[in-house]
mmCIF file of C-alpha atoms and ligand atoms in Angstrom:
data_model
loop_
_atom_site.group_PDB
_atom_site.id
_atom_site.type_symbol
_atom_site.label_atom_id
_atom_site.label_comp_id
_atom_site.label_asym_id
_atom_site.label_seq_id
_atom_site.Cartn_x
_atom_site.Cartn_y
_atom_site.Cartn_z
ATOM 1 C CA MET A 211 12.905 25.941 16.995
ATOM 2 C CA LEU A 212 9.868 23.683 16.557
ATOM 3 C CA TYR A 213 8.512 23.491 13.006
ATOM 4 C CA ILE A 214 4.946 22.442 12.228
ATOM 5 C CA LYS A 215 3.180 22.071 8.911
ATOM 6 C CA ALA A 216 -0.030 23.999 8.419
ATOM 7 C CA PRO A 217 -1.864 22.625 5.413
ATOM 8 C CA ALA A 218 -4.534 24.262 3.338
ATOM 9 C CA LYS A 219 -8.088 22.812 2.970
ATOM 10 C CA ILE A 220 -10.466 22.536 0.127
ATOM 11 C CA ASN A 221 -14.296 22.130 0.425
ATOM 12 C CA LEU A 222 -15.564 19.170 -1.602
ATOM 13 C CA THR A 223 -19.002 20.258 -0.626
ATOM 14 C CA LEU A 224 -20.336 23.296 1.095
ATOM 15 C CA ASP A 225 -24.044 23.614 1.858
ATOM 16 C CA VAL A 226 -25.686 26.383 3.907
ATOM 17 C CA LEU A 227 -28.921 25.340 5.549
ATOM 18 C CA TYR A 228 -30.121 28.661 7.225
ATOM 19 C CA LYS A 229 -28.954 31.902 8.715
ATOM 20 C CA ARG A 230 -28.770 31.736 12.564
ATOM 21 C CA PRO A 231 -29.868 34.326 15.100
ATOM 22 C CA ASP A 232 -26.110 34.873 16.002
ATOM 23 C CA ASN A 233 -25.574 35.990 12.362
ATOM 24 C CA TYR A 234 -23.530 32.939 11.455
ATOM 25 C CA HIS A 235 -24.905 30.406 9.000
ATOM 26 C CA GLU A 236 -25.622 26.787 9.747
ATOM 27 C CA VAL A 237 -23.454 24.781 7.275
ATOM 28 C CA ASP A 238 -22.843 21.260 6.189
ATOM 29 C CA MET A 239 -19.669 20.746 4.314
ATOM 30 C CA ILE A 240 -16.945 18.085 3.603
ATOM 31 C CA MET A 241 -13.435 19.416 3.925
ATOM 32 C CA THR A 242 -10.142 17.815 3.251
ATOM 33 C CA THR A 243 -6.423 18.892 3.651
ATOM 34 C CA ILE A 244 -4.061 19.153 0.696
ATOM 35 C CA ASP A 245 -0.291 19.323 0.535
ATOM 36 C CA LEU A 246 0.012 22.980 0.077
ATOM 37 C CA SER A 247 1.253 24.198 3.432
ATOM 38 C CA ASP A 248 2.552 27.113 5.398
ATOM 39 C CA ARG A 249 5.442 26.398 7.738
ATOM 40 C CA ILE A 250 5.150 27.625 11.295
ATOM 41 C CA GLY A 251 8.255 27.917 13.396
ATOM 42 C CA LEU A 252 7.821 28.296 17.185
ATOM 43 C CA GLU A 253 10.592 29.523 19.632
ATOM 44 C CA ALA A 254 9.730 29.842 23.283
ATOM 45 C CA SER A 255 10.915 32.976 25.106
ATOM 46 C CA GLN A 256 10.940 34.022 28.803
ATOM 47 C CA ASP A 257 9.644 37.541 28.136
ATOM 48 C CA GLY A 258 5.967 36.556 27.893
ATOM 49 C CA LEU A 259 5.590 38.394 24.460
ATOM 50 C CA ILE A 260 4.028 37.004 21.384
ATOM 51 C CA LYS A 261 5.932 37.904 18.238
ATOM 52 C CA ILE A 262 4.941 37.250 14.638
ATOM 53 C CA ILE A 263 7.708 37.093 11.984
ATOM 54 C CA SER A 264 6.933 36.841 8.252
ATOM 55 C CA ALA A 265 8.505 37.843 5.071
ATOM 56 C CA ASP A 266 5.042 38.126 3.487
ATOM 57 C CA ARG A 267 3.872 41.778 3.782
ATOM 58 C CA PHE A 268 0.198 40.643 3.595
ATOM 59 C CA VAL A 269 0.494 38.563 6.714
ATOM 60 C CA PRO A 270 -0.669 40.692 9.742
ATOM 61 C CA SER A 271 2.286 41.046 12.328
ATOM 62 C CA ASP A 272 0.115 41.956 15.311
ATOM 63 C CA GLU A 273 -2.968 40.633 17.266
ATOM 64 C CA ARG A 274 -4.968 40.437 14.004
ATOM 65 C CA ASN A 275 -2.872 37.372 13.046
ATOM 66 C CA PHE A 276 -4.773 34.135 13.836
ATOM 67 C CA ALA A 277 -1.597 32.537 14.952
ATOM 68 C CA TYR A 278 -1.035 35.356 17.487
ATOM 69 C CA GLN A 279 -4.656 34.898 18.632
ATOM 70 C CA ALA A 280 -3.982 31.120 19.165
ATOM 71 C CA ALA A 281 -0.917 31.831 21.323
ATOM 72 C CA LYS A 282 -2.737 34.571 23.351
ATOM 73 C CA LEU A 283 -5.744 32.300 23.921
ATOM 74 C CA LEU A 284 -3.459 29.552 25.335
ATOM 75 C CA GLN A 285 -1.586 32.138 27.530
ATOM 76 C CA ASP A 286 -4.839 33.639 28.921
ATOM 77 C CA THR A 287 -6.672 30.257 29.384
ATOM 78 C CA TYR A 288 -3.808 28.461 31.121
ATOM 79 C CA GLY A 289 -1.920 31.418 32.873
ATOM 80 C CA ILE A 290 1.171 30.864 30.760
ATOM 81 C CA LYS A 291 3.935 33.238 31.545
ATOM 82 C CA GLU A 292 6.262 32.194 28.709
ATOM 83 C CA GLY A 293 6.267 34.032 25.452
ATOM 84 C CA VAL A 294 6.845 32.735 21.779
ATOM 85 C CA SER A 295 8.278 33.951 18.518
ATOM 86 C CA ILE A 296 6.103 32.600 15.608
ATOM 87 C CA THR A 297 7.667 32.555 12.217
ATOM 88 C CA ILE A 298 5.229 32.082 9.374
ATOM 89 C CA ASP A 299 6.624 30.905 6.005
ATOM 90 C CA LYS A 300 3.615 31.615 3.823
ATOM 91 C CA GLU A 301 2.824 29.271 0.894
ATOM 92 C CA ILE A 302 -0.935 29.275 1.000
ATOM 93 C CA PRO A 303 -2.476 32.170 -0.947
ATOM 94 C CA ILE A 304 -4.189 34.609 1.454
ATOM 95 C CA ALA A 305 -7.987 35.359 1.498
ATOM 96 C CA ALA A 306 -8.346 32.504 -1.099
ATOM 97 C CA GLY A 307 -10.954 30.142 0.484
ATOM 98 C CA LEU A 308 -8.100 27.809 1.439
ATOM 99 C CA ALA A 309 -8.134 28.527 5.284
ATOM 100 C CA GLY A 310 -4.439 29.518 5.452
ATOM 101 C CA GLY A 311 -4.859 31.827 8.481
ATOM 102 C CA SER A 312 -7.028 29.276 10.263
ATOM 103 C CA SER A 313 -4.433 26.511 9.546
ATOM 104 C CA ASP A 314 -1.687 28.774 10.927
ATOM 105 C CA ALA A 315 -3.753 29.173 14.127
ATOM 106 C CA ALA A 316 -4.411 25.323 14.372
ATOM 107 C CA ALA A 317 -0.708 24.558 13.880
ATOM 108 C CA THR A 318 0.235 27.065 16.533
ATOM 109 C CA LEU A 319 -2.202 25.416 18.969
ATOM 110 C CA ARG A 320 -0.773 22.032 18.211
ATOM 111 C CA GLY A 321 2.883 23.288 18.434
ATOM 112 C CA LEU A 322 2.492 25.293 21.625
ATOM 113 C CA ASN A 323 0.667 22.360 23.300
ATOM 114 C CA GLU A 324 4.051 20.576 22.926
ATOM 115 C CA LEU A 325 6.523 23.561 23.477
ATOM 116 C CA TRP A 326 4.638 24.830 26.575
ATOM 117 C CA ASN A 327 3.973 21.300 27.879
ATOM 118 C CA LEU A 328 0.180 21.730 28.095
ATOM 119 C CA ASN A 329 -0.814 18.068 27.658
ATOM 120 C CA LEU A 330 -4.201 19.122 26.009
ATOM 121 C CA THR A 331 -5.975 16.585 23.957
ATOM 122 C CA ILE A 332 -6.642 17.202 20.276
ATOM 123 C CA ASP A 333 -10.410 17.668 21.101
ATOM 124 C CA GLU A 334 -9.592 20.286 23.676
ATOM 125 C CA LEU A 335 -7.319 22.112 21.138
ATOM 126 C CA ALA A 336 -10.168 22.036 18.568
ATOM 127 C CA GLU A 337 -12.604 23.380 21.130
ATOM 128 C CA LEU A 338 -10.271 26.277 21.812
ATOM 129 C CA GLY A 339 -9.729 26.856 18.141
ATOM 130 C CA ALA A 340 -13.450 27.529 17.630
ATOM 131 C CA GLN A 341 -12.957 30.762 19.537
ATOM 132 C CA ILE A 342 -10.636 32.049 16.838
ATOM 133 C CA GLY A 343 -12.615 31.081 13.791
ATOM 134 C CA SER A 344 -15.105 28.553 12.379
ATOM 135 C CA ASP A 345 -12.551 26.692 10.292
ATOM 136 C CA VAL A 346 -9.872 26.348 12.987
ATOM 137 C CA PRO A 347 -11.325 23.126 14.660
ATOM 138 C CA PHE A 348 -11.144 21.357 11.258
ATOM 139 C CA CYS A 349 -7.586 22.556 10.684
ATOM 140 C CA VAL A 350 -6.567 21.206 14.215
ATOM 141 C CA TYR A 351 -7.620 17.668 13.024
ATOM 142 C CA GLY A 352 -6.845 17.951 9.419
ATOM 143 C CA GLY A 353 -7.562 14.922 7.168
ATOM 144 C CA THR A 354 -11.128 14.638 5.856
ATOM 145 C CA ALA A 355 -14.211 15.539 7.760
ATOM 146 C CA ARG A 356 -17.823 16.609 7.670
ATOM 147 C CA ALA A 357 -18.265 19.968 9.425
ATOM 148 C CA THR A 358 -21.558 21.227 10.846
ATOM 149 C CA GLY A 359 -22.813 23.823 13.170
ATOM 150 C CA ARG A 360 -21.021 27.005 11.905
ATOM 151 C CA GLY A 361 -18.203 24.762 10.840
ATOM 152 C CA GLU A 362 -16.870 23.794 14.295
ATOM 153 C CA LYS A 363 -18.615 20.368 14.749
ATOM 154 C CA ILE A 364 -16.195 17.874 13.179
ATOM 155 C CA GLU A 365 -16.928 14.284 12.185
ATOM 156 C CA GLU A 366 -14.057 12.296 10.763
ATOM 157 C CA LEU A 367 -14.348 10.776 7.318
ATOM 158 C CA PRO A 368 -12.136 8.281 5.476
ATOM 159 C CA ALA A 369 -9.669 9.605 3.001
ATOM 160 C CA PRO A 370 -11.211 10.349 -0.374
ATOM 161 C CA PRO A 371 -10.242 8.340 -3.557
ATOM 162 C CA ASN A 372 -6.688 9.099 -4.699
ATOM 163 C CA CYS A 373 -6.536 11.956 -7.212
ATOM 164 C CA TRP A 374 -4.561 15.082 -8.133
ATOM 165 C CA ILE A 375 -5.906 18.514 -7.439
ATOM 166 C CA VAL A 376 -5.218 21.534 -9.623
ATOM 167 C CA LEU A 377 -5.704 24.918 -7.865
ATOM 168 C CA ALA A 378 -6.043 28.139 -9.636
ATOM 169 C CA LYS A 379 -6.363 31.480 -7.785
ATOM 170 C CA PRO A 380 -7.356 34.604 -9.637
ATOM 171 C CA LYS A 381 -5.733 37.963 -8.438
ATOM 172 C CA ILE A 382 -8.616 38.943 -6.252
ATOM 173 C CA GLY A 383 -9.108 38.432 -2.499
ATOM 174 C CA VAL A 384 -12.515 37.591 -1.211
ATOM 175 C CA SER A 385 -14.078 38.457 2.247
ATOM 176 C CA THR A 386 -15.808 35.595 3.781
ATOM 177 C CA ALA A 387 -18.183 37.769 5.717
ATOM 178 C CA ASP A 388 -19.172 39.534 2.512
ATOM 179 C CA VAL A 389 -19.912 36.260 0.634
ATOM 180 C CA TYR A 390 -22.105 34.852 3.435
ATOM 181 C CA GLY A 391 -23.673 38.228 3.676
ATOM 182 C CA GLY A 392 -24.764 38.146 -0.058
ATOM 183 C CA LEU A 393 -26.148 34.686 0.026
ATOM 184 C CA GLN A 394 -29.816 34.282 -1.042
ATOM 185 C CA LEU A 395 -30.868 30.817 0.157
ATOM 186 C CA ASP A 396 -34.219 30.781 -1.629
ATOM 187 C CA ASN A 397 -32.564 30.191 -4.998
ATOM 188 C CA VAL A 398 -29.629 27.887 -4.685
ATOM 189 C CA ALA A 399 -28.827 24.449 -5.769
ATOM 190 C CA HIS A 400 -27.775 22.363 -2.662
ATOM 191 C CA PRO A 401 -25.078 19.744 -3.039
ATOM 192 C CA ASP A 402 -25.971 16.100 -2.163
ATOM 193 C CA THR A 403 -23.738 15.782 0.977
ATOM 194 C CA ALA A 404 -24.908 12.134 1.690
ATOM 195 C CA LYS A 405 -24.028 11.073 -1.891
ATOM 196 C CA ALA A 406 -20.576 12.708 -1.496
ATOM 197 C CA ILE A 407 -20.006 10.789 1.879
ATOM 198 C CA ALA A 408 -20.952 7.611 0.213
ATOM 199 C CA ALA A 409 -18.598 8.236 -2.648
ATOM 200 C CA ILE A 410 -15.760 8.767 -0.273
ATOM 201 C CA ALA A 411 -16.477 5.761 1.813
ATOM 202 C CA SER A 412 -16.600 3.482 -1.210
ATOM 203 C CA LYS A 413 -13.588 5.305 -2.821
ATOM 204 C CA ASP A 414 -15.779 5.840 -6.031
ATOM 205 C CA TYR A 415 -14.042 8.647 -7.876
ATOM 206 C CA SER A 416 -16.604 9.148 -10.569
ATOM 207 C CA ALA A 417 -19.448 9.413 -8.009
ATOM 208 C CA LEU A 418 -17.335 11.903 -5.942
ATOM 209 C CA CYS A 419 -16.853 13.992 -9.095
ATOM 210 C CA THR A 420 -20.595 14.300 -9.587
ATOM 211 C CA SER A 421 -21.436 15.118 -6.108
ATOM 212 C CA LEU A 422 -19.269 18.294 -5.541
ATOM 213 C CA GLY A 423 -21.200 21.448 -4.876
ATOM 214 C CA ASN A 424 -20.765 24.748 -3.086
ATOM 215 C CA VAL A 425 -23.686 27.107 -2.559
ATOM 216 C CA LEU A 426 -21.323 30.089 -2.039
ATOM 217 C CA GLU A 427 -20.526 29.982 -5.715
ATOM 218 C CA SER A 428 -23.881 31.657 -6.310
ATOM 219 C CA VAL A 429 -22.561 34.730 -4.678
ATOM 220 C CA THR A 430 -18.840 34.851 -5.551
ATOM 221 C CA LEU A 431 -19.238 33.930 -9.241
ATOM 222 C CA LYS A 432 -21.671 36.777 -9.695
ATOM 223 C CA LEU A 433 -19.249 39.254 -8.005
ATOM 224 C CA HIS A 434 -16.179 38.053 -9.828
ATOM 225 C CA PRO A 435 -16.833 36.644 -13.355
ATOM 226 C CA GLU A 436 -13.112 35.749 -13.713
ATOM 227 C CA VAL A 437 -13.893 32.797 -11.293
ATOM 228 C CA SER A 438 -16.542 31.358 -13.693
ATOM 229 C CA MET A 439 -13.998 31.828 -16.582
ATOM 230 C CA ILE A 440 -11.317 29.717 -14.634
ATOM 231 C CA LYS A 441 -13.995 27.016 -13.986
ATOM 232 C CA GLU A 442 -14.839 26.765 -17.721
ATOM 233 C CA GLN A 443 -11.242 26.815 -18.626
ATOM 234 C CA MET A 444 -10.447 24.025 -16.162
ATOM 235 C CA TYR A 445 -13.261 21.872 -17.605
ATOM 236 C CA ARG A 446 -12.112 22.592 -21.103
ATOM 237 C CA LEU A 447 -8.562 21.481 -20.356
ATOM 238 C CA GLY A 448 -9.858 18.149 -19.098
ATOM 239 C CA ALA A 449 -10.429 18.217 -15.348
ATOM 240 C CA ASP A 450 -13.007 15.639 -14.227
ATOM 241 C CA ALA A 451 -14.792 17.955 -11.761
ATOM 242 C CA VAL A 452 -14.336 21.648 -10.908
ATOM 243 C CA LEU A 453 -15.415 23.672 -7.896
ATOM 244 C CA MET A 454 -14.727 26.898 -6.009
ATOM 245 C CA SER A 455 -13.252 26.263 -2.561
ATOM 246 C CA GLY A 456 -14.916 28.016 0.457
ATOM 247 C CA SER A 457 -15.953 31.629 -0.133
ATOM 248 C CA GLY A 458 -13.479 31.642 -3.114
ATOM 249 C CA PRO A 459 -11.879 32.887 -5.225
ATOM 250 C CA THR A 460 -9.698 29.752 -5.643
ATOM 251 C CA VAL A 461 -10.926 27.078 -7.962
ATOM 252 C CA PHE A 462 -9.856 23.510 -7.794
ATOM 253 C CA GLY A 463 -10.231 20.638 -10.360
ATOM 254 C CA LEU A 464 -10.010 16.914 -9.661
ATOM 255 C CA VAL A 465 -8.023 14.794 -12.013
ATOM 256 C CA ASP A 466 -7.270 11.109 -11.730
ATOM 257 C CA SER A 467 -4.662 10.658 -14.443
ATOM 258 C CA GLU A 468 -1.196 11.972 -14.157
ATOM 259 C CA ALA A 469 -0.909 12.423 -17.895
ATOM 260 C CA ARG A 470 -3.635 15.106 -17.960
ATOM 261 C CA ILE A 471 -2.078 17.203 -15.127
ATOM 262 C CA ALA A 472 0.550 18.919 -17.187
ATOM 263 C CA ARG A 473 -1.826 19.905 -19.926
ATOM 264 C CA ILE A 474 -4.237 21.469 -17.377
ATOM 265 C CA TYR A 475 -1.507 23.137 -15.409
ATOM 266 C CA ASN A 476 0.152 24.598 -18.429
ATOM 267 C CA GLY A 477 -3.162 25.668 -20.052
ATOM 268 C CA LEU A 478 -4.227 27.586 -16.761
ATOM 269 C CA ARG A 479 -0.793 29.210 -16.420
ATOM 270 C CA GLY A 480 -1.569 31.133 -19.685
ATOM 271 C CA PHE A 481 -3.998 33.454 -17.935
ATOM 272 C CA CYS A 482 -3.638 32.789 -14.133
ATOM 273 C CA ASP A 483 -0.534 33.647 -12.081
ATOM 274 C CA GLU A 484 -1.177 31.320 -9.196
ATOM 275 C CA VAL A 485 -1.653 27.728 -10.277
ATOM 276 C CA TYR A 486 -0.665 24.642 -8.120
ATOM 277 C CA THR A 487 -0.770 20.877 -8.613
ATOM 278 C CA VAL A 488 -1.124 19.122 -5.266
ATOM 279 C CA ARG A 489 -2.174 15.785 -3.702
ATOM 280 C CA LEU A 490 -4.858 15.191 -1.120
ATOM 281 C CA LEU A 491 -3.390 14.457 2.330
ATOM 282 C CA GLY A 492 -6.436 12.397 3.227
ATOM 283 C CA GLU A 493 -5.321 11.397 6.754
ATOM 284 C CA ARG A 494 -5.500 13.330 9.993
ATOM 285 C CA ASN A 495 -2.585 15.402 11.354
ATOM 286 C CA THR A 496 -0.308 13.804 14.117
ATOM 287 C CA LEU A 497 -0.684 15.838 17.249
ATOM 288 C CA ALA A 498 2.293 18.243 16.836
HETATM 289 C C1 SUD B 165 -16.364 29.701 3.884
HETATM 290 C C2 SUD B 165 -15.449 28.847 4.738
HETATM 291 C C3 SUD B 165 -15.706 27.374 4.341
HETATM 292 O O1 SUD B 165 -14.767 26.445 4.902
HETATM 293 O O2 SUD B 165 -14.080 29.094 4.503
HETATM 294 P P1 SUD B 165 -13.133 30.247 3.773
HETATM 295 O O3 SUD B 165 -13.774 30.626 2.521
HETATM 296 O O4 SUD B 165 -13.106 31.414 4.781
HETATM 297 O O5 SUD B 165 -11.758 29.504 3.658
HETATM 298 C C4 SUD B 165 -15.784 28.960 6.261
HETATM 299 O O6 SUD B 165 -17.165 28.579 6.426
HETATM 300 C C5 SUD B 165 -15.439 30.264 6.850
HETATM 301 O O7 SUD B 165 -14.836 30.071 8.073
HETATM 302 P P2 SUD B 165 -14.001 31.121 8.698
HETATM 303 O O8 SUD B 165 -13.080 31.808 7.669
HETATM 304 O O9 SUD B 165 -13.135 30.544 9.881
HETATM 305 O O10 SUD B 165 -15.004 32.111 9.343
HETATM 306 P P3 SUD B 165 -15.138 32.946 10.667
HETATM 307 O O11 SUD B 165 -13.778 33.677 10.790
HETATM 308 O O12 SUD B 165 -15.638 32.227 11.757
HETATM 309 O O13 SUD B 165 -16.282 34.078 10.306
HETATM 310 C C6 SUD B 165 -15.966 35.022 9.392
HETATM 311 C C7 SUD B 165 -17.462 35.667 8.988
HETATM 312 O O14 SUD B 165 -18.041 34.834 8.138
HETATM 313 C C8 SUD B 165 -19.444 34.555 8.379
HETATM 314 N N1 SUD B 165 -19.698 33.205 8.587
HETATM 315 C C9 SUD B 165 -18.726 32.273 8.940
HETATM 316 C C10 SUD B 165 -18.994 30.980 9.096
HETATM 317 C C11 SUD B 165 -20.363 30.601 9.110
HETATM 318 N N2 SUD B 165 -20.731 29.319 9.350
HETATM 319 N N3 SUD B 165 -21.322 31.503 8.892
HETATM 320 C C12 SUD B 165 -21.029 32.793 8.579
HETATM 321 O O15 SUD B 165 -21.966 33.567 8.299
HETATM 322 C C13 SUD B 165 -19.764 35.505 9.450
HETATM 323 O O16 SUD B 165 -20.212 36.756 8.955
HETATM 324 C C14 SUD B 165 -18.455 35.680 10.208
HETATM 325 O O17 SUD B 165 -18.311 36.954 10.861
HETATM 326 N N1 ADP B 166 -1.620 33.808 9.655
HETATM 327 C C1 ADP B 166 -2.413 34.396 8.708
HETATM 328 N N2 ADP B 166 -2.240 34.115 7.434
HETATM 329 C C2 ADP B 166 -2.969 34.802 6.458
HETATM 330 N N3 ADP B 166 -3.938 35.678 6.698
HETATM 331 C C3 ADP B 166 -4.252 35.934 8.004
HETATM 332 C C4 ADP B 166 -3.492 35.321 9.062
HETATM 333 N N4 ADP B 166 -3.909 35.849 10.161
HETATM 334 C C5 ADP B 166 -4.910 36.604 9.952
HETATM 335 N N5 ADP B 166 -5.109 36.714 8.596
HETATM 336 C C6 ADP B 166 -6.242 37.597 7.947
HETATM 337 O O1 ADP B 166 -7.218 36.608 7.713
HETATM 338 C C7 ADP B 166 -7.905 37.076 6.414
HETATM 339 C C8 ADP B 166 -8.378 35.733 5.735
HETATM 340 O O2 ADP B 166 -7.166 35.054 5.280
HETATM 341 P P1 ADP B 166 -7.108 33.432 4.991
HETATM 342 O O3 ADP B 166 -7.243 32.651 6.313
HETATM 343 O O4 ADP B 166 -5.915 33.403 4.222
HETATM 344 O O5 ADP B 166 -8.331 33.212 4.085
HETATM 345 P P2 ADP B 166 -9.640 32.491 3.889
HETATM 346 O O6 ADP B 166 -10.519 32.932 5.114
HETATM 347 O O7 ADP B 166 -10.238 32.835 2.621
HETATM 348 O O8 ADP B 166 -9.413 30.976 3.947
HETATM 349 C C9 ADP B 166 -6.888 37.846 5.671
HETATM 350 O O9 ADP B 166 -7.439 38.929 5.099
HETATM 351 C C10 ADP B 166 -5.683 38.174 6.606
HETATM 352 O O10 ADP B 166 -5.682 39.555 6.867
#
């Protein structure tokens, strides 16, 4: 069995420029991976079948699973006759704005490249991944990147300044399509992406904290007031900066002192079931 880590991402910035004729939105965002990961196990089989095994009943076990789609795409594109059993140990909350499904697909692409001896480059894997979802190319590379286009054009960035991340996920699932669909671009505050990139380049933690922004908050916070409540609570408990990740509803806070982490974590546990303290991974994935 080959095991691969599939880390979650957060969006440090998420700007939407305009709606495109293909119904996607042109985005400009900074994403970075965190050490909250699913674990993907891959076992080759000779029957040609793709099987999904997961103890989590919310993980689709058929062709709706993005990891299934990744394996099928490789089989169809390269005429692979082998099959694979894909075991997904789910740690990343589902439909949370953390790209769990996309990361499972990306890890499956990286792992099957090795298991099926395909010898594809990481750029080729990322290009294939774009056929599965807009966040998959970023997840193939991992690390920290600016993503443009519909999210599939990836430009590597250096690791952000060292800090802790507190994540809190309210008990609601959010549909990415619904959130983009509800966006009204004439009345949103756009993040300063260039300032955030400069802050990352110079490892300036304070400047990074003041340059976070996500235009999708304008939609999700209106639909789900509990997300605003969690943001306020995180600020009150002492986080240096707080933002919703992706289309939500997960909220993350940046903290640069270990001493404050326990207070924020414990304070949030009072009224939110799913709270995590994680580190930024910063650097890119190795190929497998
Ligand atoms: C918002 C973000 C930010 O990282 O993440 P999540 O909240 O999903 O984690 C992404 O843009 C989500 O990417 P992903 O979840 O891969 O989306 P896709 O499967 O490609 O698209 C789902 C739907 O979202 C909308 N969509 C997605 C990407 C984009 N640039 N414009 C869009 O309008 C489209 O309606 C599309 O049909
Ligand atoms: N491997 C997978 N893990 C989780 N969800 C998956 C997976 N494959 C497909 N999905 C579907 O993708 C949807 C979005 O899930 P996810 O990727 O976790 O969230 P998000 O798009 O908010 O980052 C879910 O509703 C789920 O049914």
